[in-house]
Coordinates of C-alpha atoms and ligand atoms in Angstrom, one line a residue:
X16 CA 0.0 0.0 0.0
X17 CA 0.9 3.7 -1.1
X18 CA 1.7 6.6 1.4
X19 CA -1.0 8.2 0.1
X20 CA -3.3 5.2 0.2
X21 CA -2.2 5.0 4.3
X22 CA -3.2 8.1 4.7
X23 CA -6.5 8.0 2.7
X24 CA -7.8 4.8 4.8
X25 CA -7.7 6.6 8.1
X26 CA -9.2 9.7 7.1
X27 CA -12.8 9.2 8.5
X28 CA -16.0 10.9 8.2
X29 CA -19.5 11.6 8.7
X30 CA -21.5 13.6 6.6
X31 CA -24.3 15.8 7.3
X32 CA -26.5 17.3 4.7
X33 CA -28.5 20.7 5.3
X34 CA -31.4 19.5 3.3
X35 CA -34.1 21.1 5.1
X36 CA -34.6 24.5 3.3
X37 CA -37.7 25.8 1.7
X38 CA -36.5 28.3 -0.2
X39 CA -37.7 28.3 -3.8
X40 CA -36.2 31.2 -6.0
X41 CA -35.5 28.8 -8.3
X42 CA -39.2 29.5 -9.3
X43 CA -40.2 26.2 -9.4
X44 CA -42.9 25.4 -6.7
X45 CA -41.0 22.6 -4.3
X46 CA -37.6 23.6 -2.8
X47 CA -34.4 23.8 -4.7
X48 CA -32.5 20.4 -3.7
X49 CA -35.3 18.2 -5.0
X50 CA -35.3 20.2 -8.3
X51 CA -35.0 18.3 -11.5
X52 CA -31.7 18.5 -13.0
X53 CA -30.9 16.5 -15.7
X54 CA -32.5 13.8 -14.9
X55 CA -31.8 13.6 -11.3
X56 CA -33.0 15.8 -8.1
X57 CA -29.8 18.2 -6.9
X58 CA -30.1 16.7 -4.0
X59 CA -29.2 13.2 -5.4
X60 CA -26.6 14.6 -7.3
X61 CA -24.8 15.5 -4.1
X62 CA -25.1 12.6 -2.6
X63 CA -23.7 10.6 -5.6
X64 CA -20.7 13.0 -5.1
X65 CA -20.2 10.8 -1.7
X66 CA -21.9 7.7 -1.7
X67 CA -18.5 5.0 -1.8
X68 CA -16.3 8.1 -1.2
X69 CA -13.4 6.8 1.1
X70 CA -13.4 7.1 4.5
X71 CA -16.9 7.8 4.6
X72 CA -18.7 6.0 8.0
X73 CA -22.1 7.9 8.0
X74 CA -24.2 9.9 6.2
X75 CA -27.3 11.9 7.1
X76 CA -29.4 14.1 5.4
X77 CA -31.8 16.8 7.3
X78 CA -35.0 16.9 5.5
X79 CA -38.1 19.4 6.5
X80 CA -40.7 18.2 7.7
X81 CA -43.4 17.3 4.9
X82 CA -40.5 16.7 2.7
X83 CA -40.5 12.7 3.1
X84 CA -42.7 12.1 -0.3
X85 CA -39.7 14.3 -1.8
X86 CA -37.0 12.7 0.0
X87 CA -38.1 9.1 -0.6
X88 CA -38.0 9.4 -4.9
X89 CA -35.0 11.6 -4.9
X90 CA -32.4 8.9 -2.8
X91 CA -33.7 5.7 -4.2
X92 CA -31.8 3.1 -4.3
X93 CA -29.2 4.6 -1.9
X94 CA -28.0 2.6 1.3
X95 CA -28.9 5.4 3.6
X96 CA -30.8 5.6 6.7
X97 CA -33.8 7.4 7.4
X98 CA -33.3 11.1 7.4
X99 CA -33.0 13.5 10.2
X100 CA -36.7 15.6 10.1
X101 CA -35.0 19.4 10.2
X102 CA -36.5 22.4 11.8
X103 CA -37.2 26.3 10.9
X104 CA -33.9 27.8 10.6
X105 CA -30.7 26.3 9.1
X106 CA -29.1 26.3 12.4
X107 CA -31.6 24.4 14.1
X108 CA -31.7 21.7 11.3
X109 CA -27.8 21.7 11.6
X110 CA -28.8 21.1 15.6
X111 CA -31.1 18.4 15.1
X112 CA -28.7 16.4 12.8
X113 CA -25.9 16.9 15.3
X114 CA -27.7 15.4 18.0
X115 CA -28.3 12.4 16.0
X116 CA -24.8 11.4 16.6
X117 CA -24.0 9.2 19.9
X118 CA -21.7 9.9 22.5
X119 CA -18.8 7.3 21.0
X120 CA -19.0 9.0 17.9
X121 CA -18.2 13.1 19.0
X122 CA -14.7 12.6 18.5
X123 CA -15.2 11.9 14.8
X124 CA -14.8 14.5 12.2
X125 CA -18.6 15.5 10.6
X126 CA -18.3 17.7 7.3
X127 CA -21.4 19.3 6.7
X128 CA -22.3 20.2 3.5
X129 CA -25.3 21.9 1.7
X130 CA -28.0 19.8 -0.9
X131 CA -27.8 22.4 -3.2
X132 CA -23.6 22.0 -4.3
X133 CA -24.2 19.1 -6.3
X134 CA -20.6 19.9 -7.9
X135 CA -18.4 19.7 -4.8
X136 CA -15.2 18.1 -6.9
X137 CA -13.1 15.3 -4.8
X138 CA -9.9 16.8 -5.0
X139 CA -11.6 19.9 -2.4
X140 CA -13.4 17.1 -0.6
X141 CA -9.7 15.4 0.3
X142 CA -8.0 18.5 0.7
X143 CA -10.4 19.7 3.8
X144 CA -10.2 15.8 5.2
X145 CA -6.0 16.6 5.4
X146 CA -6.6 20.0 6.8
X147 CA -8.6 19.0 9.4
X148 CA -6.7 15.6 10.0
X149 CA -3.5 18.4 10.2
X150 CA -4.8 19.7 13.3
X151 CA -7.2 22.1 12.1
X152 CA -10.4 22.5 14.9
X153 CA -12.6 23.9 11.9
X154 CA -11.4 24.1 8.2
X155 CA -14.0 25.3 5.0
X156 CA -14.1 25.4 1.5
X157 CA -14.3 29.3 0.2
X158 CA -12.5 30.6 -2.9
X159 CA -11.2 34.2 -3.9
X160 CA -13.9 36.6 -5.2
X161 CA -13.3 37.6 -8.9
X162 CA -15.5 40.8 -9.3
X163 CA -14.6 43.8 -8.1
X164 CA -16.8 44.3 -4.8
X165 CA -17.9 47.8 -3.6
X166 CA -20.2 49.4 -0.9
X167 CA -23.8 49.9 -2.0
X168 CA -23.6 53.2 0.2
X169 CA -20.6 55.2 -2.1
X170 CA -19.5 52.7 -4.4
X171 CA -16.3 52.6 -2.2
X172 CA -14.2 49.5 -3.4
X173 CA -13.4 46.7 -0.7
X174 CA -10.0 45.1 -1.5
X175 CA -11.3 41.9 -2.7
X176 CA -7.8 40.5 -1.8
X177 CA -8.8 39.9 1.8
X178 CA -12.5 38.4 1.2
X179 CA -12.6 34.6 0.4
X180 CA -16.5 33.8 -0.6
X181 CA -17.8 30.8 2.0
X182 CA -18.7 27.9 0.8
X183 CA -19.3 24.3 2.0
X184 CA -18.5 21.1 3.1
X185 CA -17.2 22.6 6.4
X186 CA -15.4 20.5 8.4
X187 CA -15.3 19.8 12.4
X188 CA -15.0 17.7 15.4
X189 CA -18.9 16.7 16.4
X190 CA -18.1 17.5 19.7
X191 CA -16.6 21.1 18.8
X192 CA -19.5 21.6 16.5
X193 CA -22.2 20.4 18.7
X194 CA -20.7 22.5 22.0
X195 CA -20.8 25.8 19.1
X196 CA -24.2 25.5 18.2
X197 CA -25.5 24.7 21.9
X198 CA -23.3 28.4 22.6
X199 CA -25.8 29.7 20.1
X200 CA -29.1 28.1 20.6
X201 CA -31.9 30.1 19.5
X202 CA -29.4 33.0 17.6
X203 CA -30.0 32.7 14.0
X204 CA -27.3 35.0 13.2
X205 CA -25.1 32.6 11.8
X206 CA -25.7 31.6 8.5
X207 CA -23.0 28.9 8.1
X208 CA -21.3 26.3 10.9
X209 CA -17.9 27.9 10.7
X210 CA -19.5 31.2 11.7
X211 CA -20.8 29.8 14.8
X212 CA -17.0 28.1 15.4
X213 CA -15.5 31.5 14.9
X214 CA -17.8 33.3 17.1
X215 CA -16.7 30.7 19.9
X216 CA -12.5 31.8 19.4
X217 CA -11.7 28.9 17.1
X218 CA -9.5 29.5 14.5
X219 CA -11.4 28.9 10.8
X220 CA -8.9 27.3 8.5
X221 CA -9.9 28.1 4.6
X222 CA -9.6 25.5 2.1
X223 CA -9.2 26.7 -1.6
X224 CA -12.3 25.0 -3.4
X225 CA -13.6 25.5 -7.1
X226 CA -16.2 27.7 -8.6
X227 CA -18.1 25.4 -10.1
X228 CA -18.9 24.5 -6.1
X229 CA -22.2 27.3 -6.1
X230 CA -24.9 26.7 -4.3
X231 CA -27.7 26.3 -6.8
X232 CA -30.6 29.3 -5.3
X233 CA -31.8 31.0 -7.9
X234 CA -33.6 29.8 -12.0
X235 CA -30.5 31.4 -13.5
X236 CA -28.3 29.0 -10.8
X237 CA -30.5 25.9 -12.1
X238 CA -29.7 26.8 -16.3
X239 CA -25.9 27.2 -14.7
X240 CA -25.4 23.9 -13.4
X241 CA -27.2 22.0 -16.7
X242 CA -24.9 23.7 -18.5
X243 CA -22.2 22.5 -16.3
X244 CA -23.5 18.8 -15.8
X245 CA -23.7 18.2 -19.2
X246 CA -20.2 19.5 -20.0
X247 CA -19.5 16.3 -17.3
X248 CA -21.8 13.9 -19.2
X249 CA -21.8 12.1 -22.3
X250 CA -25.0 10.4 -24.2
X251 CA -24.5 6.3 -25.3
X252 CA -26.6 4.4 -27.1
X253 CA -27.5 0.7 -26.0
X254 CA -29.0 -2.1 -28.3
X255 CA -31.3 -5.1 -27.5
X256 CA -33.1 -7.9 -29.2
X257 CA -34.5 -10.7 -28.5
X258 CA -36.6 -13.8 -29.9
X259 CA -39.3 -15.5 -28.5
X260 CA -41.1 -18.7 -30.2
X261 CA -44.8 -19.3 -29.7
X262 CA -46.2 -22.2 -27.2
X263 CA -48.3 -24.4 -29.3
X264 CA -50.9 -24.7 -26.2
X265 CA -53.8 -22.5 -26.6
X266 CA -53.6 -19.3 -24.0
X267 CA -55.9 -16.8 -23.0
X268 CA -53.2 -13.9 -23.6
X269 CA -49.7 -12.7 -24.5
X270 CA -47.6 -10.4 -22.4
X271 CA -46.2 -7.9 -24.1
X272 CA -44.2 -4.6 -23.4
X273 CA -45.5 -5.2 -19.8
X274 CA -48.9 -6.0 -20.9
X275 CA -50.9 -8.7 -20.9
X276 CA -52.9 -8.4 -24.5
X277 CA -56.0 -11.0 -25.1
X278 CA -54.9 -13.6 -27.6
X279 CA -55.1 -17.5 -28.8
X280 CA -51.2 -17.6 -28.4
X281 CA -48.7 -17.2 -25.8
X282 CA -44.8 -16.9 -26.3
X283 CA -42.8 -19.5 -25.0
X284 CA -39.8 -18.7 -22.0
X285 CA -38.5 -19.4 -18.8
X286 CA -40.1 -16.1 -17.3
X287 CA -43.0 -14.1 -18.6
X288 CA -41.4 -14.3 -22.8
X289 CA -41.5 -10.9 -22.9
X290 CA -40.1 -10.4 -25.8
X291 CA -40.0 -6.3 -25.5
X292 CA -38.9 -6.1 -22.1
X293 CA -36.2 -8.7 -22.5
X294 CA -34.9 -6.2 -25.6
X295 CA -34.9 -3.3 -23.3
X296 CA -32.9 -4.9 -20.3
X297 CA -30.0 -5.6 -22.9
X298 CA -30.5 -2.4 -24.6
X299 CA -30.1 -0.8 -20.9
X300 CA -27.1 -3.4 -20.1
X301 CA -25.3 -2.5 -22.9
X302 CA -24.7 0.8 -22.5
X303 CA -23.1 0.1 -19.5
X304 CA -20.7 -3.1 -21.0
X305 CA -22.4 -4.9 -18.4
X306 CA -23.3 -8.3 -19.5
X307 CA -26.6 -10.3 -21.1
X308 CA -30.1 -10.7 -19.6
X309 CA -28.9 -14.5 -19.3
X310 CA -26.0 -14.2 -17.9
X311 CA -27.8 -11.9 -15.1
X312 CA -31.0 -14.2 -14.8
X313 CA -29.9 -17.3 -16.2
X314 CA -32.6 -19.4 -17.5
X315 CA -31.2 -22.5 -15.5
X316 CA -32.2 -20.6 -12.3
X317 CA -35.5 -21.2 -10.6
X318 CA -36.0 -17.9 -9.3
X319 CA -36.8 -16.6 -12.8
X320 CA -39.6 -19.3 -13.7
X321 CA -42.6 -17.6 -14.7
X322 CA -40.9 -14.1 -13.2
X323 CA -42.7 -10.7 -14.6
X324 CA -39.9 -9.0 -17.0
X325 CA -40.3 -5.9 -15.4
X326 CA -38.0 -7.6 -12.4
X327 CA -35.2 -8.0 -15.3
X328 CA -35.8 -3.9 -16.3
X329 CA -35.5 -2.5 -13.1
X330 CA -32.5 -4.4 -12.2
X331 CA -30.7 -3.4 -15.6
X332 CA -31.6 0.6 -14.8
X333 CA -30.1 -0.1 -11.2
X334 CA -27.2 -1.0 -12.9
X335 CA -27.0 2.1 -15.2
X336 CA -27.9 4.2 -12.1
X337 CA -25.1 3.1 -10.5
X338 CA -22.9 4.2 -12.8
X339 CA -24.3 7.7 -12.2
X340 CA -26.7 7.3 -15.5
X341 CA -29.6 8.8 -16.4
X342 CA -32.1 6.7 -19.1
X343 CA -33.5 9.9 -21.4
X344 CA -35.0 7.7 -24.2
X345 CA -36.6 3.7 -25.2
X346 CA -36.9 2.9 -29.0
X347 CA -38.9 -0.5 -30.0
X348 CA -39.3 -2.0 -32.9
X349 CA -42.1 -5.5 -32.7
X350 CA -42.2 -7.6 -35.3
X351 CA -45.2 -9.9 -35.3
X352 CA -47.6 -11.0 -37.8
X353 CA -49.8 -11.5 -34.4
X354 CA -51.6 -10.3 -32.5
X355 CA -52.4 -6.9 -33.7
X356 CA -50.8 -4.1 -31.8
X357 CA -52.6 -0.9 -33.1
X358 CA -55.3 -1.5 -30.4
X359 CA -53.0 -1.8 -27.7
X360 CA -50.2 0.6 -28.8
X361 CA -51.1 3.2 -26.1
X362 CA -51.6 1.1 -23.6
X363 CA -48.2 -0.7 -24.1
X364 CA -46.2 2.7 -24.6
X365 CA -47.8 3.6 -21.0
X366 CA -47.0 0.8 -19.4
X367 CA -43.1 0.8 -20.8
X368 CA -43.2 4.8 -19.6
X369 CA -44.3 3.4 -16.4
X370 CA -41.5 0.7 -15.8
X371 CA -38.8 2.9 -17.2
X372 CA -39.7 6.1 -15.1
X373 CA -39.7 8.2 -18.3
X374 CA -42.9 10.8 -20.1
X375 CA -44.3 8.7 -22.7
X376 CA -43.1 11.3 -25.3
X377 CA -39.4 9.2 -24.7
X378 CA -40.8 6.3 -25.9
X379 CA -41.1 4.6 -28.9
X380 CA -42.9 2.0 -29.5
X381 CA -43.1 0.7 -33.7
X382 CA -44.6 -2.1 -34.4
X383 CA -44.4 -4.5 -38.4
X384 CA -45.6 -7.3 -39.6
X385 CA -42.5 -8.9 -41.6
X386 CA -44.3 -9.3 -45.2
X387 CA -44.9 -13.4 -44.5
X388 CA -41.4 -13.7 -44.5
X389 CA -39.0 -15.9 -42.1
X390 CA -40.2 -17.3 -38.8
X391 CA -41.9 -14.4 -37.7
X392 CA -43.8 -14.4 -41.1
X393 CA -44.9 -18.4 -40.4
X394 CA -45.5 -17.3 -37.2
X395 CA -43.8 -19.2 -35.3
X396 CA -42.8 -16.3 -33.2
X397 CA -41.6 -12.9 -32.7
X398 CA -38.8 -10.5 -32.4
X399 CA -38.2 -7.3 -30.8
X400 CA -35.8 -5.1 -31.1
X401 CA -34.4 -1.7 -28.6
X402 CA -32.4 1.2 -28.8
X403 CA -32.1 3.1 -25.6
X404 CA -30.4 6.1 -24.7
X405 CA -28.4 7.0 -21.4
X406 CA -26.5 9.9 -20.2
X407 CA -23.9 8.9 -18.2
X408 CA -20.3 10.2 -16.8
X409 CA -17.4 10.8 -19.0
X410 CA -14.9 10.4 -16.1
X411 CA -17.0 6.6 -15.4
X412 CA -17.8 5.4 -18.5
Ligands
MG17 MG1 -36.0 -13.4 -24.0

């Protein structure tokens, strides 16, 4: 092992999330860390900054109260625990998440850090972890300030040379923290944690962080950090088909694109045979490189007898999620010389929205007959075929 790597393994954390603000200047009309950007809330995109990060022992997020229906869509499928129910003021949420902590735990370092930075960069992340593993009681992110600043009063310039702009993750000892905030209970002065460390006679060590680290307030914020994020992302295209032969035993209905679509004939397979959604799942595993649909369910496996296809779906868009991927489109091609799809069309393209999480203006859904030619023209079964396409990380991918 690495010097660097020693080093890395012991610096510990918890993380804290102020995630409890109502504000909405972004102009939308729930609060600015579950806004939608690309594809994900901000607050989501924070925590992917963290989830796996090294080091990292805890994480808990301060939510308002009323926020849970929020909360709950924006982390799923995230290993955390339930959230810490926040209160008023930031301070007081700050308070409440503190708290949480137990009495072995106070001499761990706590970085607390605001929902609405989705672009905290790694690099700043590790460079406050060594300053406060250096001996630091309270370190902070903050940069230089690039405009020329002057008084509103008499347009007197300030020297801009000894202003740093604040920013978060803060870091601390949950002890030192804690004791700060219970110095200043119930004086909302303070509208950061290294403030209220300051105010106590503790030396505030800043941390050079980036720019591109703004916290996300305003509409004009929210078109910034697209703009941003999709400098970060790339879009790739995943492919899927698949086969499935008719079961010469009369049935009461075929399942289809999720659906289960009154006819003579069924397909024939291990799970449901559907032949669209199996398509889909190696469309959506192979944008990723990761793999078949049999190699992930194998046939030979009992688990999958009779299983409903949407199982295979969501697990292949877990995948791609955890990659930091965002699905933005579906493309299907059917062809069948039966049953007739027209009738069912909208009802399938639904149902495929549905599963997928996406409008139903992102999905295609095209159906053919294939002339009487080939199997599918003897109808002996049918094909389908997918193209789907994700947005994912250029530094993962
Ligand atoms: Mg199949």
């Amino acid at each position: 092992m690495s010097k660097t790597e020693k080093t890395k393994d012991s610096l510990g954390f918890h993380l804290l999330i102020a995630a409890a603000g109502s504000g909405s200047r972004t102009g939308l009309d729930h609060p600015k860390q579950y806004a939608d950007l690309c594809g994900k809330a901000v607050l989501r995109h924070t925590l992917d900054k963290f989830i796996g990060f090294q080091g990292l022992r805890s994480i808990r997020v301060i939510i308002g109260a009323g926020h849970m229906d929020m909360y709950t869509t924006a982390v799923k499928d995230t290993p955390l625990a339930p959230p810490v129910i926040g209160s008023d003021t930031r301070r007081g949420s700050i308070y409440n998440g503190l708290c949480s902590f137990t009495a072995d735990e106070r001499d761990d370092v706590v970085l607390i850090h605001d929902a609405a930075r989705p672009f905290v960069g790694t690099e700043s992340i590790e460079n406050l972890l060594n300053v406060i593993y250096g001996g630091a009681t309270a370190a902070t992110l903050a940069t230089p300030v690039a405009d020329t600043i002057v008084s509103t009063k008499d347009h007197t310039p300030i020297d801009r040379n000894g202003l740093r702009a604040i920013q978060t993750p803060q870091a601390f000892r949950i002890r030192d923290i804690k004791a700060a905030h219970e110095n200043f209970i119930n004086d909302d002065r303070f509208t950061d944690d290294a403030g209220l460390m300051k105010a106590c006679g503790h030396t505030i060590t800043c941390v050079d962080g980036t720019r591109d680290n703004f916290k996300i307030t305003t509409a004009e914020d929210l078109m910034m950090a697209e703009h941003i994020f999709a400098a970060h992302m790339q879009t790739i295209a995943g492919y899927g088909y698949d086969v499935h032969a008719f079961d010469p035993a009369p049935a009461s209905a075929i399942r289809l694109g999720g659906v289960d679509i009154p006819h003579t004939r069924k397909l024939l397979g291990h799970s449901d045979a559907d032949v669209i959604l199996h398509a889909i799942t190696d469309a959506l595993l192979g944008t990723i490189g990761d793999g078949d649909i049999g190699q992930i369910f194998p046939p030979s496996d009992q688990t999958w007898k009779n299983a409903d296809s949407r199982i295979f779906v969501e697990e292949a868009l877990r995948r791609v999620r955890a990659k930091g991927g965002t699905l933005i489109h579906a493309d299907i091609s059917l062809v069948a010389e039966e049953p007739k799809i027209g009738p069912h069309r909208n009802t399938m393209q639904q149902k495929i929205a549905e599963i997928l999480g996406l409008p139903i203006t992102r999905i295609g859904l095209k159906a053919t007959t294939s002339e009487g030619l080939g199997f599918v023209g003897e109808r002996k079964g049918i094909e389908a075929k997918a193209i789907v396409s994700v947005s994912l990380p250029k530094d993962r991918t």
